[in-house]
Coordinates of N, CA, C and O in Angstrom, one line a residue:
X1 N 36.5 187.4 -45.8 CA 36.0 186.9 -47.1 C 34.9 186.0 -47.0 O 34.4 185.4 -46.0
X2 N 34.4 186.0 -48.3 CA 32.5 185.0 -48.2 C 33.1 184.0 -49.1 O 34.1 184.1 -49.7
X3 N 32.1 182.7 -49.0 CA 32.3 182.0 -50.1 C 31.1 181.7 -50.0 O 30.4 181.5 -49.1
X4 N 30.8 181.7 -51.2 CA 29.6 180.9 -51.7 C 29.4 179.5 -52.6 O 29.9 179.4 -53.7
X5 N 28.9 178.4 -52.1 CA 29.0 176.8 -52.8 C 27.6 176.7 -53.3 O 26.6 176.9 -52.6
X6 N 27.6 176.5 -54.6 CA 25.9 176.0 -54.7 C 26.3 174.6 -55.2 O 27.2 174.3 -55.9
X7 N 25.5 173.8 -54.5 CA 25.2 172.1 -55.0 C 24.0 172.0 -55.8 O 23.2 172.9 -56.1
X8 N 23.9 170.7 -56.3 CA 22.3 170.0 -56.5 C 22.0 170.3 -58.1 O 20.9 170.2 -58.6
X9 N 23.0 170.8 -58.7 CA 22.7 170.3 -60.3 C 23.1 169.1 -61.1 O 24.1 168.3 -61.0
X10 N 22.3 169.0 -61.9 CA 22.3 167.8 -62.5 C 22.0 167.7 -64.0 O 22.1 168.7 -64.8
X11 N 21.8 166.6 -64.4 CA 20.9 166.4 -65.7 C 19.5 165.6 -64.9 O 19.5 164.8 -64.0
X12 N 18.3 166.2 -65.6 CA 16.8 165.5 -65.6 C 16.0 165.9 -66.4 O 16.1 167.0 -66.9
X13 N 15.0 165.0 -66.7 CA 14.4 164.7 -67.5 C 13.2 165.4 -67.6 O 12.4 165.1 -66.7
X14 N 12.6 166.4 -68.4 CA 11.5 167.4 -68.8 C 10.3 166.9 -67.8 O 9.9 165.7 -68.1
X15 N 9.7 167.5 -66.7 CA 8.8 167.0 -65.6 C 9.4 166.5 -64.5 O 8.7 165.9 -63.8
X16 N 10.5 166.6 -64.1 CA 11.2 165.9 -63.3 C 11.3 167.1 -62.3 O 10.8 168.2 -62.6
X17 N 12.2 166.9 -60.9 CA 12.7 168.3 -60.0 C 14.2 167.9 -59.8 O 14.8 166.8 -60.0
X18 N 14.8 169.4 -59.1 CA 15.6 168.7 -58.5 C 15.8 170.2 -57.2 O 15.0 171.1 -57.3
X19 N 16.6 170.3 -56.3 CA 16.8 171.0 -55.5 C 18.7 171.3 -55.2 O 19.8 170.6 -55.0
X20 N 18.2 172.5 -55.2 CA 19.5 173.1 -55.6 C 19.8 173.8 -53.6 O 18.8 174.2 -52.9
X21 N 21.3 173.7 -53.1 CA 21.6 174.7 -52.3 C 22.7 175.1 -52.7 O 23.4 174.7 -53.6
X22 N 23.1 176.3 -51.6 CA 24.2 177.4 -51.7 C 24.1 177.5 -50.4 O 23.0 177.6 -50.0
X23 N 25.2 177.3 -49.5 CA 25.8 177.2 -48.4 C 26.7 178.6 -48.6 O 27.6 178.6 -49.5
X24 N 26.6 180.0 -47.6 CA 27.7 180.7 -47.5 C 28.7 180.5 -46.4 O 28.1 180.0 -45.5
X25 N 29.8 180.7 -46.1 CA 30.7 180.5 -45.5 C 32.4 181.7 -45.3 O 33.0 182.4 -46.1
X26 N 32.6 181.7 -44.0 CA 33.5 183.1 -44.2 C 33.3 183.5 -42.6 O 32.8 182.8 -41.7
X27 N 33.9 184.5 -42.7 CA 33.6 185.7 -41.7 C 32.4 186.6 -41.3 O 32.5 187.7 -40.8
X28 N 31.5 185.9 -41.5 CA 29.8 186.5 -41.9 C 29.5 187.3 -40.3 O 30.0 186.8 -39.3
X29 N 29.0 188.0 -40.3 CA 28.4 188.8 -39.2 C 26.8 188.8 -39.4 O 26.1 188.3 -38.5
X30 N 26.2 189.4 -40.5 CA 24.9 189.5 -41.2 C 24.5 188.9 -42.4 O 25.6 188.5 -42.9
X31 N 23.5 188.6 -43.1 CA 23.0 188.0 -44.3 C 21.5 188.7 -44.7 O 20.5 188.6 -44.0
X32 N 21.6 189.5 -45.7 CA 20.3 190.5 -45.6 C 19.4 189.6 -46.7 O 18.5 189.0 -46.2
X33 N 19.6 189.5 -47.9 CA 18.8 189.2 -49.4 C 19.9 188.3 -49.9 O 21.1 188.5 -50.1
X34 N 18.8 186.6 -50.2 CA 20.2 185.7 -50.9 C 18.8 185.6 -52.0 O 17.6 185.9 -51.9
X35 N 19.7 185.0 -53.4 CA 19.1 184.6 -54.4 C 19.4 183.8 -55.6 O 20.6 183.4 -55.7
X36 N 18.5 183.6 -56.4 CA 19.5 182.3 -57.3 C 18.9 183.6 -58.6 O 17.9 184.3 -58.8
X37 N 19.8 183.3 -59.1 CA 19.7 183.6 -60.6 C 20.2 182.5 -61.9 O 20.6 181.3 -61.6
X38 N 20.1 183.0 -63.4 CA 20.4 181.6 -63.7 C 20.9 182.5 -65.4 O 20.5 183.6 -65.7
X39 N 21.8 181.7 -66.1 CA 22.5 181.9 -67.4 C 22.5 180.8 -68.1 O 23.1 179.9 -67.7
X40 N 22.0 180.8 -69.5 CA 21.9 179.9 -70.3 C 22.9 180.8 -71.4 O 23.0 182.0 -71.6
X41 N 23.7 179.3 -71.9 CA 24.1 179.6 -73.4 C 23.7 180.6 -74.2 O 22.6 180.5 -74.8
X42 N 24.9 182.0 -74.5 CA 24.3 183.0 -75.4 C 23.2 184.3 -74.8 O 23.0 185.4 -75.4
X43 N 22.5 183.9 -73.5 CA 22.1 184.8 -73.0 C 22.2 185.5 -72.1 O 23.3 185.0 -71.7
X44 N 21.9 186.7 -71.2 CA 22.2 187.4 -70.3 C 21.6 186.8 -68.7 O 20.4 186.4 -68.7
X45 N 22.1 186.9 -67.8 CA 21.8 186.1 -66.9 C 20.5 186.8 -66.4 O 20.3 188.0 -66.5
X46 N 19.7 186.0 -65.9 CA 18.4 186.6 -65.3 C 18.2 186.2 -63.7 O 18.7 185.2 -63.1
X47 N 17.4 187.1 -63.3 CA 16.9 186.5 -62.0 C 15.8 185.5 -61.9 O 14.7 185.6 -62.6
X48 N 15.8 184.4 -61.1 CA 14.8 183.5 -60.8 C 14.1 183.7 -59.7 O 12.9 183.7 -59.7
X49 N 15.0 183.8 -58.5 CA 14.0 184.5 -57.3 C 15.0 184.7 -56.1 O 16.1 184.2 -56.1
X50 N 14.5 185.4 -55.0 CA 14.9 185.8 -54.4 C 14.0 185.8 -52.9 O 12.8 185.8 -52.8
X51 N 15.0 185.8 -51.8 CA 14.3 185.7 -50.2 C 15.0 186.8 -49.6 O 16.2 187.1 -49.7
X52 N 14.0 187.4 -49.0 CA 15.0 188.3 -47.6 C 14.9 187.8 -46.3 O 14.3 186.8 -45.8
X53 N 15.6 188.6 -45.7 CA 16.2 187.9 -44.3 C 14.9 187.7 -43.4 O 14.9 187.3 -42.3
X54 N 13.7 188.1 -44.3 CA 12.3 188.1 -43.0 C 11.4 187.3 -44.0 O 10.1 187.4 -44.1
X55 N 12.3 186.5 -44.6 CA 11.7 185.2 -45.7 C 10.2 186.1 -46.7 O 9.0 185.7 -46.6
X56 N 10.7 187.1 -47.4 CA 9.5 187.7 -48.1 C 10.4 187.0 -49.5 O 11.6 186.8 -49.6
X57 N 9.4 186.7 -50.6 CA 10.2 185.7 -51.6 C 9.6 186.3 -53.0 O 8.4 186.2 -53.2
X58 N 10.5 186.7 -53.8 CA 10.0 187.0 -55.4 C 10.6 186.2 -56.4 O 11.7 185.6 -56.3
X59 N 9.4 186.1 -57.5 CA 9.9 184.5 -58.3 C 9.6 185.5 -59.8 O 8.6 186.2 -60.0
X60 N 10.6 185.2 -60.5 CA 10.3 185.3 -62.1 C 9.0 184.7 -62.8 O 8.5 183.5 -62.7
X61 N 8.4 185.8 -63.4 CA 7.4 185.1 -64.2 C 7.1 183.5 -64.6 O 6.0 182.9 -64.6
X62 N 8.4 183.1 -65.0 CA 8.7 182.0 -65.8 C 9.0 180.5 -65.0 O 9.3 179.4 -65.4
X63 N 8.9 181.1 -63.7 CA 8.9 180.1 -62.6 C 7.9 180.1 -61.4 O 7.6 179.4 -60.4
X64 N 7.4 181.2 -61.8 CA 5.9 181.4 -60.4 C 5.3 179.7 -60.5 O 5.0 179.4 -61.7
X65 N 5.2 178.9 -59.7 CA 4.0 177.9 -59.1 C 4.9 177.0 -59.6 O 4.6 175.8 -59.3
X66 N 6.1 177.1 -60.2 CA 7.2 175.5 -60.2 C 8.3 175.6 -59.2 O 8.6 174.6 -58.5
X67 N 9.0 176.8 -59.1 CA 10.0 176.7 -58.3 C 9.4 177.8 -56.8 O 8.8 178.8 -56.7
X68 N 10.0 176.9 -55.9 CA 10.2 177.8 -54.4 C 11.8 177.7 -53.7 O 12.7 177.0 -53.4
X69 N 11.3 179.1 -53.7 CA 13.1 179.6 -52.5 C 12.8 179.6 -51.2 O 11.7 180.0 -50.8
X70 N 13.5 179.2 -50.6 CA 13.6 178.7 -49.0 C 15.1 179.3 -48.3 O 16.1 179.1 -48.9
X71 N 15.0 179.7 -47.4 CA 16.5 179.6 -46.6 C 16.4 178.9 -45.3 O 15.2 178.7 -44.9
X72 N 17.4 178.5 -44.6 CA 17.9 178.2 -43.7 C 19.0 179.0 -42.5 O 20.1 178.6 -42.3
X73 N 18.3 180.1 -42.0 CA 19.4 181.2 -41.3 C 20.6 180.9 -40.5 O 21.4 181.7 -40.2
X74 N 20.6 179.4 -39.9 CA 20.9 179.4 -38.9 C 22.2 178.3 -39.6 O 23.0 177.7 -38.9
X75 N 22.2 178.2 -40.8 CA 23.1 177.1 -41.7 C 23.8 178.4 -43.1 O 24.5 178.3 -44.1
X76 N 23.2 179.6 -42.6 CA 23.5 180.3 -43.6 C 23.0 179.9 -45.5 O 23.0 180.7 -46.4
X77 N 22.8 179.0 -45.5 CA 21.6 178.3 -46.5 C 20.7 178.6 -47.4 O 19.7 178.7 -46.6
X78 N 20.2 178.9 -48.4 CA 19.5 179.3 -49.5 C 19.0 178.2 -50.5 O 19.7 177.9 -51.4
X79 N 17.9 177.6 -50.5 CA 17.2 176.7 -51.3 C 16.8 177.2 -52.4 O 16.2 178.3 -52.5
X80 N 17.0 176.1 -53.7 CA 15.9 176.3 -54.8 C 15.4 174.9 -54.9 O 16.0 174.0 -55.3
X81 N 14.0 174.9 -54.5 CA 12.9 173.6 -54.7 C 12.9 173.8 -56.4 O 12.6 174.9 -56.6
X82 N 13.0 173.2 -57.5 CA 12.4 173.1 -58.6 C 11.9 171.8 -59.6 O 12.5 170.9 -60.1
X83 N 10.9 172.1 -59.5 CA 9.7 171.3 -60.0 C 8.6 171.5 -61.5 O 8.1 172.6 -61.9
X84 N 8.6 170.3 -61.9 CA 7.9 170.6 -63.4 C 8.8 171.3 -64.1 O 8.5 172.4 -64.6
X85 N 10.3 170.7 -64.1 CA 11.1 171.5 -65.0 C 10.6 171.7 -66.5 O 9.5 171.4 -66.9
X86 N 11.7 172.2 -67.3 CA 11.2 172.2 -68.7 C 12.8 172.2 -69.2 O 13.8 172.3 -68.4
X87 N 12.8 172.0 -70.2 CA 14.2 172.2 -71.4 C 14.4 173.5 -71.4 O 15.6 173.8 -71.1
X88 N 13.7 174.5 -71.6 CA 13.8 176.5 -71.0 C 14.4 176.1 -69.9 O 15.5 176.2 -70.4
X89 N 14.6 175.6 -68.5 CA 15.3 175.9 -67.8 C 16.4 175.4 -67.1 O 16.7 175.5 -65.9
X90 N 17.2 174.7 -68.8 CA 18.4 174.7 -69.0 C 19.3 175.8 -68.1 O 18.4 176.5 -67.6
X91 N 20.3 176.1 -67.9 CA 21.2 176.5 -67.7 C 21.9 177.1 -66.7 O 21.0 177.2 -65.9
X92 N 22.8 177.5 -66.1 CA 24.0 177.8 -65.4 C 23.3 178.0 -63.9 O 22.8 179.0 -64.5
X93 N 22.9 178.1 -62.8 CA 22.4 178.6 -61.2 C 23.1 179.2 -60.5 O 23.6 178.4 -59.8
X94 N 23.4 180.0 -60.3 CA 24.0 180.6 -59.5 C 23.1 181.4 -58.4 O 21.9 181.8 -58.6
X95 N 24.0 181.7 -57.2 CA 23.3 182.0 -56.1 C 24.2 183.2 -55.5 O 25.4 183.3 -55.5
X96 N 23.4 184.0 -55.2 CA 24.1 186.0 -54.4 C 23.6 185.8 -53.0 O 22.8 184.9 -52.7
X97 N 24.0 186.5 -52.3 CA 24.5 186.7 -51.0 C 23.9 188.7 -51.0 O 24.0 189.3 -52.1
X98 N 23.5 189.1 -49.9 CA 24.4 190.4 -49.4 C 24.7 190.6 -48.0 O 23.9 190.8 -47.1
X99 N 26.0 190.4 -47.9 CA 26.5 190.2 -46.5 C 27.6 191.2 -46.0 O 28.5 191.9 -46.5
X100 N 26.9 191.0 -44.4 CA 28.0 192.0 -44.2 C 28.7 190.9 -43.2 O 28.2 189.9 -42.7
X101 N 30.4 191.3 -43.1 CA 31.5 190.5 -42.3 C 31.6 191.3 -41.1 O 31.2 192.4 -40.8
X102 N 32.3 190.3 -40.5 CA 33.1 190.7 -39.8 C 33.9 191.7 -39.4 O 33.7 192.3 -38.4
X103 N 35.3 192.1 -40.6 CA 35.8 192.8 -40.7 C 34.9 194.5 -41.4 O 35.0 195.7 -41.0
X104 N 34.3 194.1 -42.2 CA 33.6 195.3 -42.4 C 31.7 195.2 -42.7 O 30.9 194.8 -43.6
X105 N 31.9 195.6 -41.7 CA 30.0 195.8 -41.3 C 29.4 196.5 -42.4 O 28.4 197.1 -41.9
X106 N 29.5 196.7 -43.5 CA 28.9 197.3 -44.4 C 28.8 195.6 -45.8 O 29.5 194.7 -46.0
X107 N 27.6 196.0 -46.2 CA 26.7 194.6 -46.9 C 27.4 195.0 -48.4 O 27.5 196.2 -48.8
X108 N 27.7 194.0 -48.9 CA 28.7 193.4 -50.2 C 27.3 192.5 -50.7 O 26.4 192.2 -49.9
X109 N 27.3 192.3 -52.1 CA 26.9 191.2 -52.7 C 28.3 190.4 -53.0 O 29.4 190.9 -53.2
X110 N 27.9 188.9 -52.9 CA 29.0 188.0 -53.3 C 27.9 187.2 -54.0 O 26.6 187.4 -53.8
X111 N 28.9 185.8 -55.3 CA 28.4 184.9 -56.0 C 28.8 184.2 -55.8 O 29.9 184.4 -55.2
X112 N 28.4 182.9 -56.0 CA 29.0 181.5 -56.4 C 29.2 181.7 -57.3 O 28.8 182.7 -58.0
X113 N 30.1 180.3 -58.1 CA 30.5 179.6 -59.0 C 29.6 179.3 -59.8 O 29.9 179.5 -60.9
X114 N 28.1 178.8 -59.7 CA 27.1 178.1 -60.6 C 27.1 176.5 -60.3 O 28.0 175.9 -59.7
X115 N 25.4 176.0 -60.9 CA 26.0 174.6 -60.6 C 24.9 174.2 -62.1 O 23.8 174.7 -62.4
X116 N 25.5 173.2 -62.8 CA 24.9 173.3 -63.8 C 23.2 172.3 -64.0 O 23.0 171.1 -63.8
X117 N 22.4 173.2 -64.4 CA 21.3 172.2 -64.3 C 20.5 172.2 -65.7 O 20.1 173.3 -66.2
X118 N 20.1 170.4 -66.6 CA 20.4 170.9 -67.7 C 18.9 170.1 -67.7 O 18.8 169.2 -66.9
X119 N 17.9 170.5 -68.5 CA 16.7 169.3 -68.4 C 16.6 169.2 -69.8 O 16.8 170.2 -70.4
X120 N 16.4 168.0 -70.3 CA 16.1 166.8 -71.0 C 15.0 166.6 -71.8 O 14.2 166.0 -71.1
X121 N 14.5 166.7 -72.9 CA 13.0 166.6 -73.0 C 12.8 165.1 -73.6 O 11.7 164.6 -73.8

């Protein structure tokens, strides 16, 4: 089994940053594509951005030149740098995995929990 922990949400104030991780944990063998996505109140969750395992990185329109994704391979680790927040990017973080284990060498997506990040104007 995987687990996924995301830390580093908070409340802050409209222009402010904060940085978010997701630590995976388990029986991990491989880690191909991790990424944060995010869900606000009433809407459908979207993607924010995403890294592959050869650190190539795609960002939502809505976050190009504020936020950067980073990983950490060797901590199993996935960063969100975010900066020049806004009140839009209220809501829920969560973070995916696609890993393959241990027990079965074929690649699963897994989620975290969310960690809540709420900005302030």
């Amino acid at each position: 089994q995987v687990h996924l922990v995301e830390s580093g949400g908070d409340l802050v104030q409209a222009g402010g940053s904060l940085r978010l991780s997701c630590a995976a944990s388990g029986s991990i063998l491989s880690i191909n594509a991790m990424g944060w996505y995010r869900q606000a109140p009433g809407k459908q969750r979207e993607l924010v951005a995403t890294i592959t395992s050869g650190s190539s990185t795609n960002y939502a329109d809505s976050v190009k030149g504020r936020f950067t994704i980073s990983r950490d391979n060797a901590k199993n680790t996935v960063y969100l740098q975010m900066n020049s927040l806004k009140p839009e990017d209220t809501a829920v973080y969560l973070c995916n995995a696609v890993v393959a284990t241990m027990t079965n060498a074929r690649y699963y997506r897994y989620w975290g929990q969310g960690t809540q990040v709420t900005v302030s104007s």
